[in-house]
Every structure is written in structure tokens, then in C-alpha cells.
PDB file of C-alpha atoms in Angstrom:
ATOM      1  CA  THR F  25       0.000   0.000   0.000  1.00 64.00           C
ATOM      2  CA  ALA F  26       1.028   3.633  -0.403  1.00 65.00           C
ATOM      3  CA  VAL F  27       1.121   4.145   3.360  1.00 59.00           C
ATOM      4  CA  ALA F  28       3.433   1.153   3.894  1.00 65.00           C
ATOM      5  CA  LYS F  29       5.700   2.340   1.092  1.00 67.00           C
ATOM      6  CA  GLN F  30       5.890   5.822   2.616  1.00 71.00           C
ATOM      7  CA  GLU F  31       6.685   4.357   6.048  1.00 73.00           C
ATOM      8  CA  THR F  32       9.394   2.174   4.500  1.00 86.00           C
ATOM      9  CA  GLU F  33      10.901   5.163   2.679  1.00 88.00           C
ATOM     10  CA  GLU F  34      10.795   7.242   5.877  1.00 91.00           C
ATOM     11  CA  CYS F  35      12.510   4.442   7.800  1.00 92.00           C
ATOM     12  CA  PHE F  36      15.146   4.099   5.079  1.00 91.00           C
ATOM     13  CA  ARG F  37      15.809   7.853   5.060  1.00 93.00           C
ATOM     14  CA  SER F  38      16.075   7.851   8.843  1.00 95.00           C
ATOM     15  CA  MET F  39      18.631   5.042   8.669  1.00 94.00           C
ATOM     16  CA  LEU F  40      20.613   6.935   6.043  1.00 95.00           C
ATOM     17  CA  ASP F  41      20.588  10.036   8.254  1.00 96.00           C
ATOM     18  CA  GLN F  42      21.827   7.994  11.223  1.00 96.00           C
ATOM     19  CA  ALA F  43      24.570   6.389   9.147  1.00 96.00           C
ATOM     20  CA  LYS F  44      25.663   9.752   7.765  1.00 97.00           C
ATOM     21  CA  GLU F  45      25.773  11.282  11.241  1.00 97.00           C
ATOM     22  CA  ARG F  46      27.902   8.419  12.562  1.00 96.00           C
ATOM     23  CA  ALA F  47      30.185   8.429   9.516  1.00 96.00           C
ATOM     24  CA  MET F  48      30.875  12.135   9.950  1.00 95.00           C
ATOM     25  CA  CYS F  49      32.789  11.196  13.118  1.00 95.00           C
ATOM     26  CA  VAL F  50      35.314   9.154  11.114  1.00 95.00           C
ATOM     27  CA  PRO F  51      38.175  11.487  10.172  1.00 94.00           C
ATOM     28  CA  GLY F  52      39.758  11.497   6.748  1.00 92.00           C
ATOM     29  CA  GLY F  53      43.043   9.615   6.744  1.00 93.00           C
ATOM     30  CA  ALA F  54      41.901   7.290   9.530  1.00 93.00           C
ATOM     31  CA  CYS F  55      43.332   4.367   7.534  1.00 91.00           C
ATOM     32  CA  GLY F  56      46.930   5.471   7.971  1.00 91.00           C
ATOM     33  CA  ASN F  57      46.625   7.686  11.021  1.00 93.00           C
ATOM     34  CA  MET F  58      44.477   5.423  13.188  1.00 93.00           C
ATOM     35  CA  GLY F  59      44.766   2.005  11.566  1.00 92.00           C
ATOM     36  CA  SER F  60      41.099   1.715  10.737  1.00 94.00           C
ATOM     37  CA  CYS F  61      39.895   2.563   7.246  1.00 96.00           C
ATOM     38  CA  GLY F  62      36.745   4.657   7.174  1.00 96.00           C
ATOM     39  CA  ALA F  63      35.163   2.358   4.588  1.00 97.00           C
ATOM     40  CA  CYS F  64      35.606  -0.587   6.960  1.00 97.00           C
ATOM     41  CA  VAL F  65      34.131   1.415   9.826  1.00 97.00           C
ATOM     42  CA  GLY F  66      31.305   2.277   7.421  1.00 97.00           C
ATOM     43  CA  ALA F  67      30.467  -1.419   7.094  1.00 98.00           C
ATOM     44  CA  GLY F  68      30.146  -1.602  10.870  1.00 97.00           C
ATOM     45  CA  ILE F  69      27.993   1.524  10.843  1.00 97.00           C
ATOM     46  CA  TYR F  70      25.732  -0.092   8.238  1.00 97.00           C
ATOM     47  CA  ILE F  71      25.232  -3.256  10.299  1.00 97.00           C
ATOM     48  CA  SER F  72      24.763  -1.248  13.483  1.00 97.00           C
ATOM     49  CA  VAL F  73      22.173   1.110  12.016  1.00 97.00           C
ATOM     50  CA  TYR F  74      20.329  -1.638  10.147  1.00 96.00           C
ATOM     51  CA  THR F  75      20.052  -3.840  13.233  1.00 96.00           C
ATOM     52  CA  GLY F  76      19.586  -1.037  15.759  1.00 95.00           C
ATOM     53  CA  ALA F  77      22.716  -2.121  17.619  1.00 94.00           C
ATOM     54  CA  ASN F  78      24.130   0.041  20.378  1.00 93.00           C
ATOM     55  CA  PRO F  79      26.965  -0.349  22.908  1.00 94.00           C
ATOM     56  CA  MET F  80      24.707  -2.448  25.158  1.00 95.00           C
ATOM     57  CA  SER F  81      23.420  -4.829  22.466  1.00 95.00           C
ATOM     58  CA  GLY F  82      24.267  -8.514  22.531  1.00 93.00           C
ATOM     59  CA  LYS F  83      24.731 -10.558  19.361  1.00 93.00           C
ATOM     60  CA  ILE F  84      24.144  -7.666  16.956  1.00 94.00           C
ATOM     61  CA  TRP F  85      26.834  -5.643  18.752  1.00 96.00           C
ATOM     62  CA  SER F  86      29.287  -8.371  17.773  1.00 96.00           C
ATOM     63  CA  TRP F  87      28.090  -8.341  14.151  1.00 97.00           C
ATOM     64  CA  ALA F  88      28.995  -4.667  13.704  1.00 97.00           C
ATOM     65  CA  ASN F  89      32.461  -5.340  15.093  1.00 97.00           C
ATOM     66  CA  GLU F  90      32.887  -8.586  13.212  1.00 98.00           C
ATOM     67  CA  ILE F  91      32.176  -7.078   9.790  1.00 98.00           C
ATOM     68  CA  THR F  92      34.491  -4.160  10.506  1.00 98.00           C
ATOM     69  CA  GLY F  93      37.237  -6.651  11.392  1.00 98.00           C
ATOM     70  CA  LYS F  94      36.565  -8.801   8.329  1.00 98.00           C
ATOM     71  CA  CYS F  95      36.757  -5.733   6.107  1.00 98.00           C
ATOM     72  CA  LEU F  96      40.001  -4.575   7.729  1.00 97.00           C
ATOM     73  CA  GLN F  97      41.506  -8.050   7.236  1.00 97.00           C
ATOM     74  CA  SER F  98      40.488  -8.098   3.576  1.00 97.00           C
ATOM     75  CA  LEU F  99      41.809  -4.605   2.965  1.00 96.00           C
ATOM     76  CA  ALA F 100      45.091  -5.422   4.732  1.00 95.00           C
ATOM     77  CA  GLN F 101      45.932  -7.782   1.855  1.00 94.00           C
ATOM     78  CA  TYR F 102      46.840  -4.716  -0.183  1.00 92.00           C
ATOM     79  CA  SER F 103      49.702  -2.451   0.689  1.00 89.00           C
ATOM     80  CA  GLY F 104      49.441   1.316   0.505  1.00 85.00           C
ATOM     81  CA  PRO F 105      49.263   3.957  -0.464  1.00 90.00           C
ATOM     82  CA  ARG F 106      45.635   4.419   0.309  1.00 88.00           C
ATOM     83  CA  CYS F 107      42.981   4.254  -2.346  1.00 94.00           C
ATOM     84  CA  CYS F 108      39.493   5.014  -1.114  1.00 94.00           C
ATOM     85  CA  LYS F 109      37.840   3.517  -4.194  1.00 95.00           C
ATOM     86  CA  ARG F 110      39.720   0.236  -3.780  1.00 96.00           C
ATOM     87  CA  ALA F 111      38.793   0.232  -0.093  1.00 96.00           C
ATOM     88  CA  ILE F 112      35.121   0.761  -0.862  1.00 96.00           C
ATOM     89  CA  PHE F 113      35.087  -2.026  -3.460  1.00 97.00           C
ATOM     90  CA  VAL F 114      36.847  -4.415  -1.045  1.00 97.00           C
ATOM     91  CA  VAL F 115      34.437  -3.507   1.763  1.00 98.00           C
ATOM     92  CA  ILE F 116      31.337  -3.973  -0.375  1.00 97.00           C
ATOM     93  CA  LYS F 117      32.653  -7.299  -1.659  1.00 97.00           C
ATOM     94  CA  GLU F 118      33.172  -8.429   1.954  1.00 97.00           C
ATOM     95  CA  THR F 119      29.982  -6.939   3.390  1.00 98.00           C
ATOM     96  CA  VAL F 120      27.428  -8.143   0.833  1.00 97.00           C
ATOM     97  CA  PRO F 121      27.639 -11.875   1.616  1.00 98.00           C
ATOM     98  CA  TYR F 122      27.939 -11.124   5.337  1.00 98.00           C
ATOM     99  CA  ALA F 123      24.830  -8.949   5.338  1.00 97.00           C
ATOM    100  CA  ASN F 124      22.928 -11.457   3.197  1.00 97.00           C
ATOM    101  CA  GLU F 125      23.662 -14.188   5.736  1.00 97.00           C
ATOM    102  CA  LYS F 126      23.228 -12.255   8.989  1.00 96.00           C
ATOM    103  CA  LEU F 127      20.457  -9.859   8.000  1.00 95.00           C
ATOM    104  CA  GLN F 128      18.577 -12.115   5.597  1.00 94.00           C
ATOM    105  CA  VAL F 129      18.729  -9.503   2.835  1.00 94.00           C
ATOM    106  CA  GLU F 130      19.481 -10.015  -0.853  1.00 95.00           C
ATOM    107  CA  LEU F 131      22.246  -7.587  -1.742  1.00 95.00           C
ATOM    108  CA  LYS F 132      24.407  -8.108  -4.809  1.00 95.00           C
ATOM    109  CA  PHE F 133      27.979  -7.230  -5.730  1.00 94.00           C
ATOM    110  CA  ASN F 134      29.453  -7.284  -9.216  1.00 94.00           C
ATOM    111  CA  GLU F 135      32.266  -9.823  -8.936  1.00 91.00           C
ATOM    112  CA  ASN F 136      33.811  -8.287 -12.053  1.00 93.00           C
ATOM    113  CA  GLN F 137      33.851  -4.761 -10.624  1.00 94.00           C
ATOM    114  CA  ILE F 138      36.199  -2.462 -12.534  1.00 94.00           C
ATOM    115  CA  CYS F 139      37.466   0.872 -11.241  1.00 94.00           C
ATOM    116  CA  ASN F 140      37.111   3.844 -13.539  1.00 91.00           C
ATOM    117  CA  PHE F 141      38.911   6.273 -11.223  1.00 92.00           C
ATOM    118  CA  TYR F 142      42.556   5.236 -11.688  1.00 91.00           C
ATOM    119  CA  ASP F 143      43.366   8.296 -13.771  1.00 90.00           C
ATOM    120  CA  GLN F 144      42.224  10.520 -10.885  1.00 92.00           C
ATOM    121  CA  ASN F 145      44.568   8.931  -8.333  1.00 91.00           C
ATOM    122  CA  ASN F 146      48.277   9.621  -8.791  1.00 91.00           C
ATOM    123  CA  GLU F 147      49.069   6.821  -6.337  1.00 91.00           C
ATOM    124  CA  CYS F 148      46.936   4.209  -8.113  1.00 93.00           C
ATOM    125  CA  LYS F 149      48.607   0.792  -7.964  1.00 93.00           C
ATOM    126  CA  ARG F 150      47.204  -0.003 -11.402  1.00 92.00           C
ATOM    127  CA  LYS F 151      48.141  -3.628 -12.226  1.00 92.00           C
ATOM    128  CA  ASN F 152      48.517  -4.392  -8.522  1.00 92.00           C
ATOM    129  CA  CYS F 153      44.899  -3.482  -7.824  1.00 94.00           C
ATOM    130  CA  PRO F 154      42.244  -6.181  -8.239  1.00 93.00           C
ATOM    131  CA  PHE F 155      39.802  -3.625  -9.682  1.00 95.00           C
ATOM    132  CA  TYR F 156      42.133  -2.119 -12.294  1.00 93.00           C
ATOM    133  CA  SER F 157      41.654  -2.821 -15.963  1.00 87.00           C
ATOM    134  CA  THR F 158      42.917  -1.120 -19.077  1.00 75.00           C
ATOM    135  CA  GLU F 159      39.788  -2.400 -20.822  1.00 71.00           C
ATOM    136  CA  VAL F 160      37.467   0.212 -19.305  1.00 51.00           C
TER     137      VAL F 160
END
């Protein structure tokens, strides 16, 4: 119904506002300066907001921390310098199956994701990045 759709959209917008507010607390350069990439923290924010987790939650508290850790471990496979696009792609690739399992949602990730931003990043690792392709 139209009312249910409006309520769903309002809930979704509220969740986006919460996520944005929380993400604004993550400083730029956190990856190298604090050892925790903002994209990875963003995955934890997503799980936390979606589930309604807070510092006193039980199992869902652990999910937000677990996905952040999984994302950090996946991202740690690649040496620096930083690349925010690569980090985001790695985090999404890690988070989608996790969220599908834990949250019973049906998110998708393009396993053949290609980055189109390499020419905008002077530090791009090009051939050493799993998302780089000259066939863009």
C-alpha cells in the first residue's frame, strides 16, 4: 500500500541520516593515522544502524564489530598507499555476503567490478589493484 511504502521510505531515510551522522565522526586519513579505514568502519555503521545495535546490544553488537574486522583483514591484503575507491570495493565485496547471511537480505555485488577512477589517483597501484583494468 502507499502508506506502507511511505513508512518504509521514511525508515530508510532515517537510517541513512543515522549512518551519515555516525560516519561524519570518522576522520579522513583514519586508515593510515588510526589504523582503521573509514570504509571498513562504514560497514560496521551499516550493520549497526540496520540492526539497531548500540553499545549495550548482545549478538548484533558483535556483528557490527565482526564485519568491521573482516573488512580490515580483507583490505590489509593490499599495501598502501591508500585508495578510497579500492577500499570501498573491497568492503562492499566483503559486506554483501555477510549482510545477506546475517540480515537475511538479498544484496548483490558485481564480482567483475572495474574501477574507472585510476586516472584521478596519482598513487593508483594499477596492475597491482584487483579492480584495475585497461579495458574500461
